[in-house]
Short mmCIF file of C-alpha atoms and ligand atoms in Angstrom, two decimals:
data_model
loop_
_atom_site.label_atom_id
_atom_site.label_comp_id
_atom_site.label_asym_id
_atom_site.label_seq_id
_atom_site.Cartn_x
_atom_site.Cartn_y
_atom_site.Cartn_z
CA GLU A 1 165.21 -62.34 -119.81
CA SER A 2 168.76 -62.18 -121.13
CA ILE A 3 171.25 -59.35 -120.91
CA ASP A 4 175.00 -58.88 -121.19
CA SER A 5 175.28 -57.54 -117.63
CA THR A 6 172.65 -56.08 -115.27
CA GLN A 7 175.45 -53.92 -113.91
CA LYS A 8 175.96 -52.26 -117.26
CA LEU A 9 172.28 -51.47 -117.79
CA ALA A 10 171.85 -50.22 -114.20
CA LYS A 11 174.80 -47.89 -114.75
CA GLU A 12 173.26 -46.54 -117.95
CA LEU A 13 169.93 -46.01 -116.19
CA ALA A 14 171.66 -44.25 -113.29
CA ASN A 15 173.46 -41.98 -115.75
CA ASN A 16 170.04 -41.12 -117.16
CA ASP A 17 168.73 -40.07 -113.77
CA ALA A 18 167.05 -43.31 -112.74
CA GLU A 19 165.53 -43.05 -109.29
CA GLU A 20 167.08 -44.54 -106.18
CA GLY A 21 165.75 -48.08 -105.87
CA THR A 22 165.82 -48.81 -109.60
CA LEU A 23 166.48 -52.53 -109.98
CA VAL A 24 167.64 -54.58 -112.94
CA VAL A 25 167.14 -58.35 -112.63
CA ALA A 26 167.92 -60.88 -115.34
CA ASP A 27 167.26 -64.54 -115.93
CA GLU A 28 170.63 -64.87 -117.65
CA GLN A 29 173.74 -62.75 -118.16
CA THR A 30 175.93 -63.37 -121.17
CA SER A 31 178.85 -61.24 -119.87
CA GLY A 32 178.41 -61.19 -116.11
CA ARG A 33 181.29 -59.35 -114.45
CA GLY A 34 182.95 -59.95 -111.10
CA ARG A 35 185.46 -58.02 -109.02
CA LEU A 36 188.96 -57.45 -110.37
CA ALA A 37 187.67 -57.75 -113.98
CA ARG A 38 186.84 -61.43 -113.51
CA GLN A 39 183.95 -63.12 -115.29
CA TRP A 40 180.84 -64.08 -113.37
CA SER A 41 179.07 -67.20 -114.59
CA SER A 42 175.32 -66.41 -114.75
CA PRO A 43 173.50 -69.30 -116.44
CA LYS A 44 169.84 -69.00 -117.43
CA GLY A 45 167.31 -69.69 -114.71
CA LYS A 46 169.91 -70.77 -112.15
CA GLY A 47 170.50 -67.73 -110.03
CA VAL A 48 169.56 -64.23 -108.96
CA TRP A 49 171.51 -61.76 -111.08
CA MET A 50 170.64 -58.23 -110.06
CA SER A 51 171.88 -54.65 -109.87
CA LEU A 52 170.36 -52.00 -107.66
CA VAL A 53 170.80 -48.23 -107.95
CA VAL A 54 171.19 -46.33 -104.67
CA LYS A 55 171.94 -42.66 -104.09
CA PRO A 56 172.98 -42.28 -100.47
CA ASN A 57 173.78 -38.87 -99.11
CA ILE A 58 177.18 -39.83 -97.66
CA PRO A 59 180.79 -38.73 -98.19
CA LEU A 60 182.78 -40.67 -100.80
CA ILE A 61 184.99 -42.28 -98.17
CA GLN A 62 182.01 -44.10 -96.67
CA ALA A 63 180.94 -45.78 -99.90
CA PRO A 64 182.53 -49.17 -99.01
CA GLN A 65 180.10 -49.36 -96.10
CA LEU A 66 177.35 -50.03 -98.64
CA THR A 67 179.18 -53.15 -99.81
CA LEU A 68 179.40 -54.46 -96.27
CA LEU A 69 175.75 -53.60 -95.66
CA THR A 70 174.79 -55.54 -98.79
CA ALA A 71 176.79 -58.57 -97.66
CA VAL A 72 174.88 -58.56 -94.36
CA ALA A 73 171.52 -58.25 -96.17
CA VAL A 74 172.30 -61.18 -98.48
CA ALA A 75 173.61 -63.27 -95.57
CA GLN A 76 170.42 -62.59 -93.61
CA ALA A 77 168.27 -63.41 -96.64
CA ILE A 78 170.04 -66.72 -97.28
CA GLU A 79 169.79 -67.58 -93.59
CA GLU A 80 166.05 -66.93 -93.70
CA VAL A 81 165.44 -68.98 -96.86
CA ILE A 82 167.56 -72.08 -96.15
CA GLU A 83 167.89 -71.83 -92.37
CA VAL A 84 171.67 -72.13 -92.46
CA LYS A 85 173.90 -69.28 -91.30
CA PRO A 86 176.28 -68.26 -94.09
CA GLN A 87 179.65 -66.65 -93.50
CA ILE A 88 181.07 -63.49 -94.98
CA LYS A 89 184.65 -63.46 -96.21
CA TRP A 90 186.02 -59.92 -96.31
CA PRO A 91 185.11 -57.83 -98.08
CA ASN A 92 181.98 -59.32 -99.56
CA ASP A 93 181.99 -62.99 -100.52
CA ILE A 94 179.21 -65.03 -98.97
CA LEU A 95 180.21 -68.60 -98.19
CA LEU A 96 178.31 -71.76 -97.34
CA ASP A 97 180.39 -74.66 -96.11
CA GLY A 98 183.51 -72.70 -97.10
CA LYS A 99 182.41 -72.30 -100.73
CA LYS A 100 181.29 -69.12 -102.44
CA VAL A 101 177.54 -68.83 -103.00
CA THR A 102 177.29 -65.09 -103.68
CA GLY A 103 179.45 -62.33 -105.05
CA ILE A 104 178.88 -58.61 -104.64
CA LEU A 105 180.25 -55.89 -106.89
CA THR A 106 179.66 -52.27 -105.92
CA GLU A 107 180.56 -49.56 -108.37
CA MET A 108 180.34 -45.85 -107.74
CA GLN A 109 179.66 -42.96 -110.05
CA ALA A 110 180.89 -39.81 -108.37
CA GLU A 111 182.37 -36.36 -108.69
CA SER A 112 185.28 -35.36 -106.49
CA ASP A 113 183.03 -34.39 -103.57
CA ARG A 114 179.67 -36.02 -104.26
CA ILE A 115 178.33 -39.50 -104.91
CA HIS A 116 176.00 -39.53 -107.89
CA SER A 117 174.98 -43.15 -107.58
CA ILE A 118 176.20 -46.51 -106.36
CA ILE A 119 175.36 -49.63 -108.33
CA ILE A 120 175.14 -52.67 -106.11
CA GLY A 121 175.55 -55.83 -108.18
CA ILE A 122 174.62 -59.12 -106.54
CA GLY A 123 175.02 -62.59 -108.01
CA ILE A 124 173.51 -65.45 -106.00
CA ASN A 125 174.00 -69.05 -107.09
CA VAL A 126 170.61 -70.61 -106.43
CA ASN A 127 169.87 -73.71 -108.48
CA GLN A 128 173.12 -74.82 -110.11
CA SER A 129 174.07 -78.47 -109.68
CA GLU A 130 177.75 -79.45 -109.35
CA ASN A 131 177.85 -80.10 -113.11
CA ASP A 132 176.73 -76.56 -113.90
CA PHE A 133 180.04 -75.24 -112.56
CA LEU A 134 183.17 -75.31 -114.68
CA ASP A 135 185.90 -77.63 -113.37
CA GLU A 136 187.93 -74.77 -111.94
CA LEU A 137 184.94 -73.46 -109.98
CA ARG A 138 183.56 -76.75 -108.65
CA GLU A 139 185.92 -76.83 -105.66
CA ILE A 140 185.31 -73.23 -104.63
CA ALA A 141 181.72 -72.43 -105.63
CA THR A 142 178.36 -73.70 -104.45
CA SER A 143 174.64 -72.97 -104.77
CA LEU A 144 171.69 -72.96 -102.38
CA CYS A 145 170.41 -76.07 -104.16
CA ILE A 146 173.67 -77.98 -103.68
CA GLN A 147 173.77 -77.01 -100.01
CA THR A 148 170.18 -78.00 -99.23
CA GLY A 149 169.62 -80.78 -101.74
CA GLN A 150 166.49 -78.97 -102.90
CA VAL A 151 165.59 -76.62 -105.73
CA GLN A 152 164.98 -73.18 -104.23
CA SER A 153 162.61 -70.45 -105.38
CA ARG A 154 164.57 -67.59 -106.94
CA GLU A 155 161.60 -65.27 -106.34
CA GLN A 156 161.73 -66.06 -102.63
CA VAL A 157 165.47 -65.39 -102.53
CA LEU A 158 165.11 -62.11 -104.43
CA ASN A 159 162.23 -61.03 -102.23
CA ALA A 160 164.18 -61.81 -99.05
CA VAL A 161 167.27 -59.94 -100.29
CA LEU A 162 165.29 -56.82 -101.20
CA THR A 163 163.39 -56.84 -97.91
CA LYS A 164 166.58 -57.17 -95.83
CA LEU A 165 168.43 -54.66 -97.96
CA GLU A 166 165.72 -52.05 -97.60
CA ARG A 167 165.49 -52.55 -93.85
CA LEU A 168 169.26 -52.30 -93.31
CA TYR A 169 169.52 -49.31 -95.65
CA GLU A 170 166.90 -47.49 -93.58
CA VAL A 171 168.80 -48.34 -90.38
CA TYR A 172 172.01 -47.13 -92.03
CA CYS A 173 170.47 -43.85 -93.20
CA SER A 174 169.05 -43.08 -89.75
CA GLU A 175 171.64 -44.60 -87.36
CA GLY A 176 174.82 -44.82 -89.40
CA PHE A 177 177.23 -47.71 -89.86
CA THR A 178 177.73 -48.87 -86.26
CA PRO A 179 174.74 -51.27 -86.07
CA ILE A 180 175.62 -52.67 -89.51
CA LYS A 181 179.24 -53.25 -88.51
CA VAL A 182 178.15 -55.30 -85.49
CA LEU A 183 176.00 -57.48 -87.75
CA TRP A 184 178.78 -57.81 -90.34
CA GLU A 185 181.20 -59.03 -87.68
CA SER A 186 178.68 -61.62 -86.49
CA TYR A 187 178.83 -63.26 -89.94
CA ALA A 188 182.54 -62.71 -90.60
CA ILE A 189 184.56 -65.85 -91.09
CA SER A 190 187.96 -64.27 -90.74
CA VAL A 191 187.85 -62.22 -87.53
CA GLY A 192 190.23 -63.73 -84.96
CA LYS A 193 191.74 -66.12 -87.54
CA ILE A 194 195.15 -66.19 -89.18
CA ILE A 195 194.71 -65.25 -92.81
CA THR A 196 196.85 -64.42 -95.82
CA ALA A 197 196.05 -61.18 -97.61
CA THR A 198 197.47 -60.71 -101.09
CA THR A 199 197.32 -56.99 -101.81
CA PRO A 200 198.44 -55.34 -105.05
CA GLN A 201 201.74 -54.57 -103.24
CA GLN A 202 202.51 -57.52 -100.96
CA LYS A 203 201.46 -60.70 -99.19
CA ILE A 204 200.69 -60.33 -95.50
CA VAL A 205 200.09 -63.17 -93.05
CA GLY A 206 198.49 -62.32 -89.74
CA GLU A 207 195.46 -62.26 -87.51
CA ALA A 208 192.33 -60.56 -88.84
CA LEU A 209 191.26 -58.14 -86.11
CA GLY A 210 188.04 -56.74 -87.60
CA ILE A 211 186.96 -53.87 -89.79
CA THR A 212 187.01 -50.12 -89.31
CA ASP A 213 184.02 -47.85 -89.89
CA GLN A 214 185.41 -47.32 -93.38
CA GLY A 215 185.27 -51.04 -94.12
CA VAL A 216 189.04 -51.37 -93.95
CA LEU A 217 190.28 -54.76 -92.73
CA LEU A 218 192.80 -54.61 -89.86
CA MET A 219 195.45 -57.33 -89.56
CA ARG A 220 198.22 -57.92 -87.02
CA ASP A 221 201.32 -59.69 -88.31
CA ALA A 222 203.81 -61.84 -86.35
CA GLN A 223 205.87 -58.73 -85.52
CA ASN A 224 202.78 -57.13 -83.95
CA VAL A 225 202.53 -54.57 -86.74
CA ILE A 226 198.93 -53.58 -87.57
CA HIS A 227 198.18 -53.39 -91.29
CA SER A 228 195.17 -51.67 -92.86
CA ILE A 229 193.98 -53.66 -95.86
CA TYR A 230 192.02 -51.71 -98.46
CA SER A 231 191.97 -54.24 -101.26
CA ALA A 232 193.18 -57.84 -101.29
CA ASP A 233 192.43 -61.44 -101.99
CA ILE A 234 192.04 -63.30 -98.72
CA GLU A 235 192.98 -66.91 -98.06
CA LEU A 236 191.99 -68.58 -94.84
C1 BTN B 1 182.50 -61.03 -107.37
O1 BTN B 1 182.46 -61.80 -106.41
O2 BTN B 1 183.51 -60.97 -108.07
C2 BTN B 1 181.31 -60.16 -107.68
C3 BTN B 1 180.31 -60.81 -108.59
C4 BTN B 1 179.12 -59.92 -108.92
C5 BTN B 1 178.18 -60.57 -109.92
C6 BTN B 1 176.92 -59.76 -110.11
S1 BTN B 1 175.67 -60.66 -110.98
C7 BTN B 1 174.72 -59.23 -111.16
C8 BTN B 1 175.68 -58.08 -111.45
N1 BTN B 1 175.96 -58.00 -112.88
C9 BTN B 1 177.22 -58.30 -113.17
O3 BTN B 1 177.72 -58.32 -114.32
N2 BTN B 1 177.91 -58.57 -112.04
C10 BTN B 1 177.06 -58.45 -110.86
#
């Protein structure tokens, strides 16, 4: 019903040998966490706040692929429920009408050569109205309800996300990342556009070319230099 963070509990369960597929879902989070140590607003009854434990048998370097796979699954689920195609902003924000409707946080527990578990945290804004968002979020965040003008069933959204996620995960385990990458690029907002990437080291302006199999974003700047972006905030 109420929890500090589903991510935290899922991590504890994974550390205690929870099975692959273990899912923590909450009606409310009191300390929801986002990427880069940001807060994630998770008001009661308004969204889908969930963390899933997976234990893929893949090398460490491929772990970011799971984040991209999750973004595709959530995009497909939203598209199915509200019949509007969302866009994915690298690496894993889902946008409707240019505003963020979902955030994804993947965290890995690993030894130097082996993944123990990956916790996939997903926060989907479902039934917030404009007033439910703090002033600073109102311009950049949205919900399925705001976009459609109708209250949406959180159960239906959760069900759709889990169904898509399971299907894509099976494809990934049997066929690898290539089919997932093609899907990811079909939802990507930035490919072919001029974007600004603020990395921990520098600001780069250039054309987004696509992603590599490792989920690295490739950008070409005005001097024709290709940059590999591992972590950044992207502005369009
Ligand atoms: C982001 O865009 O910064 C990622 C947001 C991830 C939020 C989800 S909500 C469920 C899970 N529990 C958390 O504390 N965070 C993730």
